[in-house]
Amino acid sequence: SLSTPPALYIFGLSIVMAVVALLLACVSMTTIWREGLKGMNYAVTGIIISLMVLAGPLWYLPRLFTQPRINDVATDTLSPPQFQVLSVVRPSDARPASYPGRKFAELQQRAFPELAPMHVERSGLETFKLVRDAAERLGWEILSEIQPAEGEPGRIEAVARTPIMGFRDDVAIRISPGKVESRVDVRSASRYGQHDFGTNAKRITALFSEVKSELEKGERTALEMELARRAKEERERKRKEEEKMRIAKAKAEAEEREKLRRLREEELKRQEAQLRALSAEEQRTQFLLQQGLQPGLLPVPGAAPNEPKRKVRRRDGRWSLPADKFFQRFGE
């Protein structure tokens, strides 16, 4: 609940006190060592505590000399996104909400040349949702959001906090839809202080990285869905081919069975005809034998008419009728 200016004063005072304590502990330890006095453990404890307090500032100390003295960073320095809602909620003792101008732009270009607008191959509304979700995942507090409309860009205004001290920084995002892709511009500014130690530039980079990660995830998901669809189509194609092969095989087997059935029927008919012919011959022979005739001595029906007629002696000694008259009377 402590506001930023008092927190900065307290933080600066703690650094000064830690430096003084470190110097006093070093002097005390030297004196104790030379004169052989007691209290070395207290001096060492003071040094350790002082170094723990100074660890954070010492971590940021190199950036004080390597990073430019700016606290407002934007991907579009010519026309940066403006703070509308944030300019109202900003404390009265905070820095002005307007962009500082060309001086900051030149320093930013030299220090962070990679900062540039992000182009997303999505519609304006899809890009707006991607950016908003990315800001929420980063833990930003969204104060205002306006979806892009026809000819009008979308806007998101949020408050982000630094990880250690929890300082509140303002972020404005502009989503400009196009025919093929959408453009995302971001502006991040600190409310207090003259040096952000590169925090605002890192914040913009983190947002873009989160959006890219979500895009890659969506592309992977789309690729997985496409691969799954193709696999399903391949399985369906194989199933249809197997079904066609099964139907063709069943049809071929049915045709083969029909062919075999016809062949068996023809064979049965042929055998029946042979049996009928054989049965007729056997019946004729048996009839002749019953009549006391010898079938081998009978003339064949249809023989030449001038063939001499023969009588056949029966078993009882009597002569039979001529064969032609016999067949004329009794038939086959």
Short mmCIF file of C-alpha atoms in Angstrom, two decimals:
data_model
loop_
_atom_site.label_atom_id
_atom_site.label_comp_id
_atom_site.label_asym_id
_atom_site.label_seq_id
_atom_site.Cartn_x
_atom_site.Cartn_y
_atom_site.Cartn_z
CA SER A 1 0.00 0.00 0.00
CA LEU A 2 3.06 2.27 0.16
CA SER A 3 3.19 4.71 -2.75
CA THR A 4 6.20 4.77 -5.04
CA PRO A 5 7.95 8.04 -4.01
CA PRO A 6 8.21 7.13 -0.30
CA ALA A 7 9.26 3.62 -1.29
CA LEU A 8 12.04 5.06 -3.45
CA TYR A 9 13.22 7.30 -0.62
CA ILE A 10 13.22 4.39 1.82
CA PHE A 11 15.02 2.21 -0.70
CA GLY A 12 17.69 4.85 -1.27
CA LEU A 13 18.08 5.39 2.46
CA SER A 14 18.48 1.65 3.02
CA ILE A 15 21.23 1.53 0.41
CA VAL A 16 23.09 4.40 2.08
CA MET A 17 22.71 2.76 5.48
CA ALA A 18 23.90 -0.57 4.11
CA VAL A 19 27.00 1.07 2.61
CA VAL A 20 27.76 2.85 5.90
CA ALA A 21 27.23 -0.38 7.84
CA LEU A 22 29.53 -2.25 5.46
CA LEU A 23 32.28 0.36 5.87
CA LEU A 24 31.93 0.37 9.67
CA ALA A 25 32.00 -3.43 9.77
CA CYS A 26 35.16 -3.51 7.66
CA VAL A 27 36.86 -0.91 9.90
CA SER A 28 35.75 -2.78 13.03
CA MET A 29 37.03 -6.08 11.72
CA THR A 30 40.42 -4.53 10.87
CA THR A 31 40.72 -2.99 14.34
CA ILE A 32 39.71 -6.21 16.08
CA TRP A 33 42.23 -8.15 14.02
CA ARG A 34 45.12 -5.80 14.77
CA GLU A 35 44.48 -5.32 18.49
CA GLY A 36 43.18 -8.81 19.22
CA LEU A 37 39.88 -7.65 20.61
CA LYS A 38 36.62 -9.59 20.85
CA GLY A 39 33.61 -9.10 18.58
CA MET A 40 34.91 -10.44 15.26
CA ASN A 41 31.70 -12.43 14.79
CA TYR A 42 29.59 -9.27 15.06
CA ALA A 43 31.71 -7.54 12.44
CA VAL A 44 31.40 -10.49 10.06
CA THR A 45 27.63 -10.62 10.62
CA GLY A 46 27.37 -6.91 9.83
CA ILE A 47 29.31 -7.40 6.58
CA ILE A 48 27.06 -10.29 5.53
CA ILE A 49 23.84 -8.38 6.25
CA SER A 50 25.13 -5.29 4.43
CA LEU A 51 26.05 -7.34 1.37
CA MET A 52 22.62 -8.98 1.36
CA VAL A 53 20.97 -5.55 1.34
CA LEU A 54 23.28 -4.33 -1.42
CA ALA A 55 22.93 -7.47 -3.57
CA GLY A 56 19.96 -6.11 -5.53
CA PRO A 57 21.42 -2.67 -6.23
CA LEU A 58 24.77 -4.23 -7.14
CA TRP A 59 22.96 -6.47 -9.64
CA TYR A 60 21.47 -3.42 -11.39
CA LEU A 61 24.60 -1.28 -11.06
CA PRO A 62 26.15 -2.30 -14.43
CA ARG A 63 22.92 -1.39 -16.21
CA LEU A 64 23.18 2.10 -14.81
CA PHE A 65 26.18 2.66 -17.08
CA THR A 66 25.30 0.39 -20.03
CA GLN A 67 21.60 1.21 -20.50
CA PRO A 68 20.38 4.65 -21.66
CA ARG A 69 18.83 7.05 -19.19
CA ILE A 70 15.26 6.62 -20.40
CA ASN A 71 12.04 5.42 -18.80
CA ASP A 72 9.59 5.45 -21.74
CA VAL A 73 9.95 2.93 -24.60
CA ALA A 74 7.73 2.40 -27.66
CA THR A 75 7.88 0.28 -30.80
CA ASP A 76 6.63 3.23 -32.85
CA THR A 77 8.50 6.34 -31.73
CA LEU A 78 6.96 8.53 -34.45
CA SER A 79 3.39 7.77 -33.41
CA PRO A 80 3.49 5.89 -30.10
CA PRO A 81 0.29 4.57 -28.47
CA GLN A 82 -1.15 7.18 -26.15
CA PHE A 83 -2.26 6.76 -22.55
CA GLN A 84 -5.95 7.63 -22.35
CA VAL A 85 -7.37 5.86 -19.32
CA LEU A 86 -3.94 5.63 -17.71
CA SER A 87 -3.44 9.38 -17.95
CA VAL A 88 -6.49 9.76 -15.70
CA VAL A 89 -5.59 7.12 -13.11
CA ARG A 90 -1.94 8.13 -12.89
CA PRO A 91 -0.95 9.79 -9.60
CA SER A 92 -0.55 13.54 -9.71
CA ASP A 93 3.14 13.34 -8.74
CA ALA A 94 3.96 10.85 -11.53
CA ARG A 95 5.71 11.73 -14.77
CA PRO A 96 3.65 13.24 -17.59
CA ALA A 97 1.71 10.74 -19.69
CA SER A 98 2.87 12.28 -22.99
CA TYR A 99 5.77 10.71 -24.91
CA PRO A 100 9.08 12.54 -24.23
CA GLY A 101 9.95 12.92 -27.90
CA ARG A 102 12.87 12.55 -30.29
CA LYS A 103 15.62 12.47 -27.65
CA PHE A 104 14.23 9.33 -26.06
CA ALA A 105 13.62 7.85 -29.51
CA GLU A 106 17.28 8.27 -30.49
CA LEU A 107 18.55 6.79 -27.23
CA GLN A 108 16.15 3.87 -27.58
CA GLN A 109 17.20 3.21 -31.17
CA ARG A 110 20.86 3.00 -30.16
CA ALA A 111 20.23 0.81 -27.11
CA PHE A 112 17.39 -1.39 -28.40
CA PRO A 113 17.48 -1.52 -32.20
CA GLU A 114 15.52 -4.79 -32.20
CA LEU A 115 12.39 -3.13 -30.81
CA ALA A 116 9.93 -2.85 -33.69
CA PRO A 117 6.22 -3.34 -34.32
CA MET A 118 5.04 -6.92 -34.41
CA HIS A 119 3.19 -8.17 -37.50
CA VAL A 120 0.78 -11.06 -37.01
CA GLU A 121 -0.83 -12.95 -39.89
CA ARG A 122 -4.23 -12.90 -38.25
CA SER A 123 -7.29 -10.71 -38.37
CA GLY A 124 -7.54 -7.71 -36.09
CA LEU A 125 -9.93 -9.41 -33.68
CA GLU A 126 -7.84 -12.58 -33.47
CA THR A 127 -4.68 -10.56 -32.87
CA PHE A 128 -6.46 -8.51 -30.22
CA LYS A 129 -7.46 -11.68 -28.35
CA LEU A 130 -3.95 -13.10 -28.62
CA VAL A 131 -2.38 -9.93 -27.20
CA ARG A 132 -4.94 -9.59 -24.42
CA ASP A 133 -4.49 -13.22 -23.34
CA ALA A 134 -0.70 -12.80 -23.41
CA ALA A 135 -0.95 -9.71 -21.18
CA GLU A 136 -3.14 -11.59 -18.73
CA ARG A 137 -0.69 -14.49 -18.59
CA LEU A 138 2.10 -12.04 -17.81
CA GLY A 139 0.11 -10.83 -14.83
CA TRP A 140 -0.72 -7.35 -16.12
CA GLU A 141 -3.77 -5.56 -14.78
CA ILE A 142 -5.90 -4.58 -17.77
CA LEU A 143 -7.73 -1.30 -17.18
CA SER A 144 -9.22 -0.69 -20.61
CA GLU A 145 -9.72 -2.66 -23.81
CA ILE A 146 -11.35 -1.66 -27.08
CA GLN A 147 -11.66 -4.21 -29.86
CA PRO A 148 -10.62 -3.18 -33.36
CA ALA A 149 -13.44 -2.14 -35.68
CA GLU A 150 -13.61 -1.27 -39.37
CA GLY A 151 -10.87 1.25 -39.97
CA GLU A 152 -10.26 1.74 -36.24
CA PRO A 153 -7.41 0.10 -34.30
CA GLY A 154 -7.96 -1.81 -31.08
CA ARG A 155 -6.50 -0.57 -27.80
CA ILE A 156 -5.44 -2.15 -24.52
CA GLU A 157 -4.20 -0.23 -21.51
CA ALA A 158 -2.73 -2.10 -18.56
CA VAL A 159 -0.57 -1.71 -15.47
CA ALA A 160 2.48 -3.94 -15.00
CA ARG A 161 4.53 -4.27 -11.83
CA THR A 162 8.26 -4.80 -11.49
CA PRO A 163 9.23 -8.21 -10.03
CA ILE A 164 11.28 -7.09 -6.99
CA MET A 165 10.11 -3.69 -5.84
CA GLY A 166 6.62 -3.92 -7.30
CA PHE A 167 6.76 -0.49 -8.98
CA ARG A 168 3.76 0.21 -11.24
CA ASP A 169 4.51 0.88 -14.90
CA ASP A 170 1.97 1.80 -17.57
CA VAL A 171 1.53 -0.12 -20.83
CA ALA A 172 -0.47 0.90 -23.90
CA ILE A 173 -1.03 -1.51 -26.80
CA ARG A 174 -2.39 -0.65 -30.23
CA ILE A 175 -3.63 -3.32 -32.68
CA SER A 176 -4.01 -2.05 -36.26
CA PRO A 177 -5.82 -4.55 -38.52
CA GLY A 178 -4.85 -4.91 -42.17
CA LYS A 179 -5.97 -6.89 -45.19
CA VAL A 180 -3.47 -9.70 -44.71
CA GLU A 181 -1.95 -9.13 -41.27
CA SER A 182 -2.31 -7.00 -38.16
CA ARG A 183 0.27 -4.70 -36.62
CA VAL A 184 0.90 -4.52 -32.88
CA ASP A 185 2.55 -1.46 -31.30
CA VAL A 186 3.40 -1.29 -27.61
CA ARG A 187 4.48 1.53 -25.33
CA SER A 188 5.74 0.93 -21.79
CA ALA A 189 6.60 3.79 -19.44
CA SER A 190 7.65 4.09 -15.80
CA ARG A 191 5.67 6.42 -13.59
CA TYR A 192 8.66 7.50 -11.49
CA GLY A 193 12.41 7.73 -11.85
CA GLN A 194 14.66 8.72 -14.70
CA HIS A 195 16.22 5.31 -15.43
CA ASP A 196 14.29 2.08 -15.99
CA PHE A 197 17.42 -0.15 -16.27
CA GLY A 198 15.98 -1.69 -19.45
CA THR A 199 12.82 -2.93 -17.73
CA ASN A 200 10.35 -1.40 -20.21
CA ALA A 201 12.17 -2.82 -23.23
CA LYS A 202 12.24 -6.26 -21.62
CA ARG A 203 8.53 -5.98 -20.89
CA ILE A 204 7.70 -5.34 -24.54
CA THR A 205 9.97 -8.19 -25.63
CA ALA A 206 8.28 -10.51 -23.12
CA LEU A 207 4.85 -9.63 -24.51
CA PHE A 208 5.90 -10.29 -28.10
CA SER A 209 7.56 -13.57 -27.08
CA GLU A 210 4.37 -14.66 -25.34
CA VAL A 211 2.30 -13.86 -28.43
CA LYS A 212 4.74 -15.72 -30.69
CA SER A 213 4.69 -18.69 -28.35
CA GLU A 214 0.90 -18.77 -28.50
CA LEU A 215 1.00 -18.51 -32.29
CA GLU A 216 3.46 -21.39 -32.51
CA LYS A 217 1.31 -23.38 -30.13
CA GLY A 218 -1.72 -22.67 -32.29
CA GLU A 219 0.21 -23.64 -35.40
CA ARG A 220 1.34 -26.85 -33.74
CA THR A 221 -2.24 -27.53 -32.73
CA ALA A 222 -3.43 -26.81 -36.27
CA LEU A 223 -0.67 -29.04 -37.65
CA GLU A 224 -1.61 -31.81 -35.25
CA MET A 225 -5.25 -31.44 -36.24
CA GLU A 226 -4.30 -31.53 -39.92
CA LEU A 227 -2.15 -34.63 -39.37
CA ALA A 228 -4.98 -36.24 -37.42
CA ARG A 229 -7.41 -35.38 -40.22
CA ARG A 230 -5.08 -36.84 -42.83
CA ALA A 231 -4.56 -39.97 -40.73
CA LYS A 232 -8.32 -40.34 -40.38
CA GLU A 233 -8.78 -39.91 -44.13
CA GLU A 234 -6.05 -42.47 -44.76
CA ARG A 235 -7.72 -44.94 -42.41
CA GLU A 236 -11.07 -44.30 -44.10
CA ARG A 237 -9.49 -44.79 -47.53
CA LYS A 238 -7.88 -48.07 -46.43
CA ARG A 239 -11.17 -49.20 -44.91
CA LYS A 240 -13.01 -48.46 -48.16
CA GLU A 241 -10.33 -50.26 -50.18
CA GLU A 242 -10.55 -53.26 -47.87
CA GLU A 243 -14.34 -53.17 -48.17
CA LYS A 244 -14.07 -53.05 -51.97
CA MET A 245 -11.58 -55.93 -51.94
CA ARG A 246 -13.83 -57.90 -49.61
CA ILE A 247 -16.86 -57.29 -51.85
CA ALA A 248 -14.86 -58.18 -54.97
CA LYS A 249 -13.55 -61.33 -53.30
CA ALA A 250 -17.03 -62.30 -52.17
CA LYS A 251 -18.35 -61.66 -55.68
CA ALA A 252 -15.56 -63.74 -57.22
CA GLU A 253 -16.23 -66.55 -54.76
CA ALA A 254 -19.95 -66.38 -55.54
CA GLU A 255 -19.23 -66.52 -59.28
CA GLU A 256 -16.88 -69.45 -58.72
CA ARG A 257 -19.50 -71.26 -56.67
CA GLU A 258 -22.11 -70.59 -59.38
CA LYS A 259 -19.74 -71.86 -62.03
CA LEU A 260 -19.02 -75.00 -60.03
CA ARG A 261 -22.76 -75.48 -59.45
CA ARG A 262 -23.46 -75.24 -63.17
CA LEU A 263 -20.64 -77.64 -63.93
CA ARG A 264 -22.00 -80.09 -61.36
CA GLU A 265 -25.50 -79.74 -62.80
CA GLU A 266 -24.19 -80.35 -66.31
CA GLU A 267 -22.20 -83.33 -65.07
CA LEU A 268 -25.24 -84.68 -63.26
CA LYS A 269 -27.36 -84.23 -66.37
CA ARG A 270 -24.74 -86.00 -68.45
CA GLN A 271 -24.52 -88.82 -65.92
CA GLU A 272 -28.31 -89.05 -65.76
CA ALA A 273 -28.45 -89.23 -69.54
CA GLN A 274 -25.82 -91.96 -69.49
CA LEU A 275 -27.70 -93.76 -66.74
CA ARG A 276 -30.96 -93.46 -68.67
CA ALA A 277 -29.28 -94.77 -71.80
CA LEU A 278 -27.62 -97.57 -69.86
CA SER A 279 -30.85 -98.34 -68.05
CA ALA A 280 -32.74 -98.57 -71.34
CA GLU A 281 -30.13 -100.95 -72.74
CA GLU A 282 -30.19 -103.03 -69.58
CA GLN A 283 -33.98 -103.12 -69.61
CA ARG A 284 -33.94 -104.24 -73.27
CA THR A 285 -31.38 -106.90 -72.57
CA GLN A 286 -33.26 -108.11 -69.49
CA PHE A 287 -36.52 -108.21 -71.44
CA LEU A 288 -34.94 -110.21 -74.21
CA LEU A 289 -33.49 -112.60 -71.70
CA GLN A 290 -36.87 -113.00 -70.07
CA GLN A 291 -38.30 -113.86 -73.49
CA GLY A 292 -35.64 -116.49 -73.98
CA LEU A 293 -33.81 -114.47 -76.59
CA GLN A 294 -30.13 -113.94 -76.94
CA PRO A 295 -29.47 -110.19 -77.33
CA GLY A 296 -26.20 -110.73 -79.13
CA LEU A 297 -27.91 -112.66 -81.94
CA LEU A 298 -30.60 -110.06 -82.58
CA PRO A 299 -30.22 -107.74 -85.50
CA VAL A 300 -29.58 -104.17 -84.71
CA PRO A 301 -32.60 -101.95 -85.31
CA GLY A 302 -32.26 -99.93 -88.45
CA ALA A 303 -30.20 -102.58 -90.32
CA ALA A 304 -30.40 -102.95 -94.10
CA PRO A 305 -33.80 -104.24 -95.30
CA ASN A 306 -32.29 -106.90 -97.63
CA GLU A 307 -30.44 -108.52 -94.75
CA PRO A 308 -31.59 -112.12 -94.44
CA LYS A 309 -33.95 -112.78 -91.61
CA ARG A 310 -32.87 -115.19 -88.99
CA LYS A 311 -34.84 -117.17 -86.51
CA VAL A 312 -33.52 -117.66 -83.06
CA ARG A 313 -34.07 -120.86 -81.22
CA ARG A 314 -35.50 -120.35 -77.79
CA ARG A 315 -34.39 -122.20 -74.79
CA ASP A 316 -37.50 -124.37 -74.86
CA GLY A 317 -36.58 -125.50 -78.36
CA ARG A 318 -39.14 -123.46 -80.21
CA TRP A 319 -38.22 -120.86 -82.79
CA SER A 320 -38.88 -117.23 -82.03
CA LEU A 321 -40.42 -114.66 -84.26
CA PRO A 322 -38.21 -112.80 -86.64
CA ALA A 323 -36.48 -109.94 -84.90
CA ASP A 324 -37.97 -107.20 -87.05
CA LYS A 325 -41.48 -108.45 -86.41
CA PHE A 326 -40.65 -108.83 -82.74
CA PHE A 327 -39.53 -105.24 -82.46
CA GLN A 328 -42.44 -104.08 -84.54
CA ARG A 329 -44.75 -105.79 -82.06
CA PHE A 330 -43.06 -105.02 -78.79
CA GLY A 331 -41.04 -102.01 -79.62
CA GLU A 332 -37.79 -101.01 -77.92
#
